[in-house]
Tab-separated table of C-alpha atoms in Angstrom:
chain	number	residue	atom	x	y	z
A	1	MET	CA	86.864	57.533	60.328
A	2	SER	CA	86.738	61.311	59.731
A	3	LYS	CA	85.713	62.935	56.452
A	4	THR	CA	89.286	64.184	56.057
A	5	ASN	CA	90.686	60.658	56.282
A	6	VAL	CA	88.134	59.407	53.764
A	7	LYS	CA	89.107	62.166	51.324
A	8	GLU	CA	92.811	61.407	51.824
A	9	ASP	CA	92.256	57.708	51.123
A	10	LEU	CA	90.154	58.501	48.048
A	11	PHE	CA	92.797	60.896	46.736
A	12	GLU	CA	95.526	58.256	47.134
A	13	ALA	CA	93.364	55.594	45.484
A	14	ILE	CA	92.555	57.759	42.462
A	15	LEU	CA	96.158	58.882	42.026
A	16	GLY	CA	97.359	55.287	42.338
A	17	ALA	CA	94.872	54.147	39.690
A	18	VAL	CA	95.996	56.913	37.317
A	19	ALA	CA	99.649	55.980	37.925
A	20	LEU	CA	99.082	52.319	37.113
A	21	ASP	CA	96.780	53.009	34.176
A	22	SER	CA	99.239	55.476	32.606
A	23	ASP	CA	102.308	53.360	33.399
A	24	TRP	CA	103.527	56.074	35.777
A	25	ASP	CA	103.344	58.838	33.190
A	26	MET	CA	104.201	62.004	35.135
A	27	ASP	CA	102.166	64.342	32.912
A	28	SER	CA	99.035	62.244	33.411
A	29	MET	CA	99.617	62.091	37.155
A	30	GLN	CA	100.193	65.852	37.354
A	31	ASP	CA	96.971	66.496	35.402
A	32	ALA	CA	95.078	64.266	37.837
A	33	VAL	CA	96.516	66.049	40.878
A	34	GLU	CA	95.769	69.489	39.436
A	35	MET	CA	92.209	68.455	38.582
A	36	MET	CA	91.569	67.113	42.093
A	37	LEU	CA	93.290	69.880	44.045
A	38	HIS	CA	93.060	72.927	41.745
A	39	ILE	CA	96.242	73.934	43.545
A	40	ASP	CA	96.813	77.118	41.520
A	41	CYS	CA	93.423	78.378	42.670
A	42	TYR	CA	94.590	78.140	46.286
A	43	LEU	CA	98.029	79.599	45.533
A	44	GLU	CA	96.398	82.619	43.901
A	45	ASN	CA	93.416	83.105	46.224
A	46	GLY	CA	94.407	81.429	49.498
A	47	PHE	CA	92.166	79.021	51.340
A	48	GLY	CA	89.282	81.423	51.848
A	49	THR	CA	85.831	81.469	50.266
A	50	ASP	CA	86.838	82.574	46.755
A	51	GLN	CA	85.046	80.829	43.925
A	52	ASP	CA	86.518	77.584	42.625
A	53	TYR	CA	85.162	77.973	39.110
A	54	VAL	CA	86.387	74.569	37.917
A	55	SER	CA	84.409	72.752	40.611
A	56	ILE	CA	81.335	74.914	40.101
A	57	ILE	CA	81.252	74.257	36.351
A	58	GLN	CA	81.868	70.557	36.936
A	59	GLN	CA	78.939	70.323	39.360
A	60	TRP	CA	76.717	72.362	37.036
A	61	GLN	CA	77.491	70.172	34.025
A	62	GLN	CA	77.035	66.913	35.942
A	63	LYS	CA	73.673	68.051	37.247
A	64	ARG	CA	72.606	69.331	33.843
A	65	VAL	CA	73.591	66.419	31.576
A	66	GLY	CA	75.226	63.851	33.862
A	67	GLU	CA	78.653	64.319	32.250
A	68	LEU	CA	81.922	66.068	33.049
A	69	PRO	CA	82.791	69.271	31.159
A	70	PHE	CA	84.958	68.752	28.079
A	71	TYR	CA	88.383	70.413	28.242
A	72	LYS	CA	90.852	70.376	25.361
A	73	PHE	CA	94.413	71.629	25.805
A	74	TYR	CA	96.945	73.097	23.378
A	75	ASN	CA	100.631	73.423	24.244
A	76	SER	CA	100.997	76.790	22.494
A	77	ARG	CA	98.911	79.626	21.151
A	78	TYR	CA	100.273	78.820	17.704
A	79	GLU	CA	98.962	75.246	17.918
A	80	TYR	CA	95.632	76.544	19.169
A	81	HIS	CA	95.184	79.081	16.373
A	82	CYS	CA	96.161	76.468	13.775
A	83	ASN	CA	93.391	74.211	15.051
A	84	MET	CA	90.654	76.842	15.442
A	85	ARG	CA	87.475	75.880	13.648
A	86	SER	CA	86.680	78.089	10.695
A	87	ILE	CA	82.947	77.580	11.265
A	88	GLN	CA	81.562	78.055	14.766
A	89	VAL	CA	78.565	76.064	15.954
A	90	GLY	CA	75.899	78.011	17.789
A	91	THR	CA	75.316	81.708	18.231
A	92	ARG	CA	77.494	82.500	21.247
A	93	ARG	CA	80.696	84.294	20.383
A	94	ARG	CA	84.085	82.857	21.299
A	95	MET	CA	85.296	84.140	24.678
A	96	GLU	CA	88.975	84.271	25.694
A	97	GLN	CA	90.958	85.423	28.724
A	98	GLY	CA	94.183	84.818	30.642
A	99	GLU	CA	97.929	85.008	30.150
A	100	GLY	CA	100.418	82.309	29.200
A	101	ASP	CA	101.132	80.016	26.290
A	102	ILE	CA	99.086	76.972	27.347
A	103	VAL	CA	95.534	77.055	25.983
A	104	CYS	CA	92.416	75.354	27.328
A	105	GLU	CA	89.114	75.110	25.443
A	106	LEU	CA	86.034	74.411	27.556
A	107	ARG	CA	82.800	73.275	25.929
A	108	ILE	CA	79.570	72.992	27.890
A	109	ASP	CA	77.091	73.168	25.010
A	110	ASN	CA	76.936	73.576	21.241
A	111	GLY	CA	78.102	77.182	21.358
A	112	ALA	CA	81.610	78.460	20.797
A	113	PRO	CA	84.133	77.314	23.430
A	114	PHE	CA	85.344	79.296	26.406
A	115	VAL	CA	89.109	79.698	25.969
A	116	GLY	CA	91.559	80.201	28.827
A	117	PHE	CA	95.279	80.946	28.647
A	118	GLY	CA	97.735	80.149	31.439
A	119	TYR	CA	101.296	79.238	32.371
A	120	SER	CA	100.065	75.775	33.403
A	121	LYS	CA	97.169	73.552	32.414
A	122	SER	CA	95.522	74.267	35.752
A	123	LEU	CA	95.658	78.045	35.275
A	124	ALA	CA	94.381	77.778	31.703
A	125	ARG	CA	91.552	75.516	32.875
A	126	MET	CA	90.590	77.952	35.613
A	127	ALA	CA	90.557	80.888	33.188
A	128	ALA	CA	88.216	79.005	30.850
A	129	ALA	CA	85.980	77.871	33.709
A	130	GLU	CA	85.700	81.429	35.044
A	131	LEU	CA	84.540	82.619	31.621
A	132	ALA	CA	81.892	79.888	31.553
A	133	TYR	CA	80.793	80.785	35.080
A	134	ASP	CA	80.463	84.489	34.227
A	135	TYR	CA	78.432	83.661	31.114
A	136	LEU	CA	76.060	81.323	32.972
A	137	ASP	CA	75.705	83.861	35.772
A	138	GLU	CA	74.862	86.676	33.341
A	139	GLN	CA	72.281	84.464	31.624
A	140	GLY	CA	70.730	83.418	34.935
A	141	LEU	CA	71.533	79.761	34.225
A	142	LEU	CA	73.637	78.846	37.249
A	143	ARG	CA	70.818	78.069	39.663
A	144	THR	CA	67.062	77.875	39.610
A	145	MET	CA	64.481	77.973	42.347
A	146	GLU	CA	64.158	74.219	41.963
A	147	ASP	CA	67.875	73.860	42.709
A	148	GLU	CA	67.446	75.816	45.928
A	149	ILE	CA	64.735	73.656	47.464
A	150	ASP	CA	65.197	70.300	45.706
A	151	GLU	CA	61.519	69.263	45.857
A	152	PRO	CA	58.436	71.122	47.141
A	153	THR	CA	56.742	69.395	50.060
A	154	LEU	CA	53.560	70.163	51.952
A	155	GLU	CA	55.342	69.874	55.300
A	156	LYS	CA	58.030	72.431	54.376
A	157	ALA	CA	56.111	74.661	51.952
A	158	VAL	CA	55.982	77.706	54.243
A	159	SER	CA	59.712	77.594	55.016
A	160	GLN	CA	60.574	76.845	51.366
A	161	LEU	CA	58.713	79.938	50.179
A	162	GLN	CA	60.426	81.944	52.918
A	163	GLU	CA	63.841	80.641	51.839
A	164	LEU	CA	63.290	81.573	48.192
A	165	ALA	CA	62.149	85.056	49.220
A	166	GLN	CA	65.227	85.512	51.425
A	167	LYS	CA	67.427	84.622	48.449
A	168	GLY	CA	65.787	87.334	46.375
A	169	TYR	CA	63.714	85.332	43.909
A	170	PHE	CA	60.558	87.240	44.844
A	171	SER	CA	58.975	89.292	47.632
A	172	PHE	CA	58.017	87.734	50.941
A	173	PRO	CA	54.644	85.936	50.852
A	174	ILE	CA	51.628	87.656	52.377
A	175	TYR	CA	49.179	85.502	54.324
A	176	GLU	CA	45.652	86.646	55.160
A	177	PHE	CA	43.420	84.620	57.470
A	178	GLN	CA	39.717	84.363	58.135
A	179	GLU	CA	38.063	82.256	60.811
A	180	ASP	CA	34.599	80.702	60.369
A	181	HIS	CA	32.781	77.806	61.968
A	182	ASP	CA	31.023	74.765	60.582
A	183	ASP	CA	27.529	73.623	61.509
A	184	ASP	CA	28.848	71.941	64.639
A	185	GLY	CA	30.630	75.071	65.801
A	186	ASN	CA	34.110	73.827	64.969
A	187	PRO	CA	36.592	76.435	63.689
A	188	VAL	CA	37.360	76.544	59.965
A	189	TRP	CA	40.350	78.640	58.980
A	190	THR	CA	40.819	80.059	55.493
A	191	CYS	CA	44.263	81.306	54.435
A	192	GLU	CA	45.056	83.256	51.309
A	193	CYS	CA	48.688	83.350	50.083
A	194	SER	CA	49.844	86.036	47.657
A	195	ILE	CA	53.196	87.270	46.332
A	196	GLU	CA	53.663	90.685	44.747
A	197	GLU	CA	55.386	89.437	41.574
A	198	TYR	CA	52.642	86.915	40.737
A	199	GLU	CA	49.086	87.720	39.700
A	200	ASP	CA	47.511	84.548	41.059
A	201	CYS	CA	46.888	84.040	44.739
A	202	TYR	CA	45.985	80.777	46.424
A	203	TYR	CA	43.827	79.981	49.371
A	204	ASP	CA	42.831	76.893	51.248
A	205	GLU	CA	40.946	76.000	54.377
A	206	ALA	CA	41.543	73.662	57.278
A	207	SER	CA	40.531	73.115	60.878
A	208	SER	CA	43.670	74.910	62.094
A	209	LYS	CA	45.272	78.185	61.122
A	210	LYS	CA	48.669	76.510	60.732
A	211	GLU	CA	47.369	73.811	58.398
A	212	ALA	CA	45.467	76.302	56.231
A	213	LYS	CA	48.633	78.383	55.859
A	214	ARG	CA	50.663	75.337	54.910
A	215	LEU	CA	48.137	74.238	52.267
A	216	ALA	CA	47.960	77.706	50.693
A	217	ALA	CA	51.761	78.032	50.687
A	218	TYR	CA	52.104	74.638	49.024
A	219	GLU	CA	49.723	75.586	46.192
A	220	MET	CA	51.597	78.864	45.671
A	221	LEU	CA	54.969	77.094	45.657
A	222	ARG	CA	53.854	74.516	43.095
A	223	SER	CA	52.453	77.247	40.852
A	224	ILE	CA	55.684	79.266	41.010
A	225	LEU	CA	57.874	76.265	40.175
A	226	ASN	CA	55.605	75.212	37.298
A	227	HIS	CA	55.753	78.768	35.960
A	228	GLU	CA	59.544	78.766	36.245
A	229	ASN	CA	59.880	75.426	34.456
A	230	ALA	CA	57.616	76.617	31.641
A	231	ARG	CA	59.701	79.809	31.293
A	232	ASN	CA	62.965	77.818	31.036
A	233	ASP	CA	61.645	75.257	28.533
């Protein structure tokens, strides 16, 4: 069975469950379809590579706290303004954008909500999600180096460092080698790994040039990720 068929079956199953659970309430079914398809995003942007902010924020929130983002809708701007909290939690200011009478509040933390306006719930949701995306992007919170490589491994350390450098996190690593020999005349390779943005450099030795490079790269990678985690904590 193809991935497309699996997705089609899953879509039908979810929509059927919503229909039965809501006693065939059309508003609930429409909300479910809009959430799964984000159809207004495609109507506005086509089926190209434009950002689907709703999906991005959903993935970010699930990875961050294991929960879906919280959206709250108001049927009119008047209803929304009547229900605005007089005291805002957190230091981030309230952010609003979009056109239309339907209002969507998106909360991803304890700060003020991101508020989107639209002519449908889907459009209002997208406007709010785009605000959240822009904020996270400006704060450098969307992705981390750890997100890019999942988990550092000795086998892939050289390529993982290379990948992070290609994505602009830091300059390309510099490797310097020196060959010596042990008492039995066997080669002993020493490799030093350094990166311009980091003061510390790491070196290791092995019987092969390739293995020494991999060991030094692994130590550098672990140090960088530990430094990044400490900075974010």
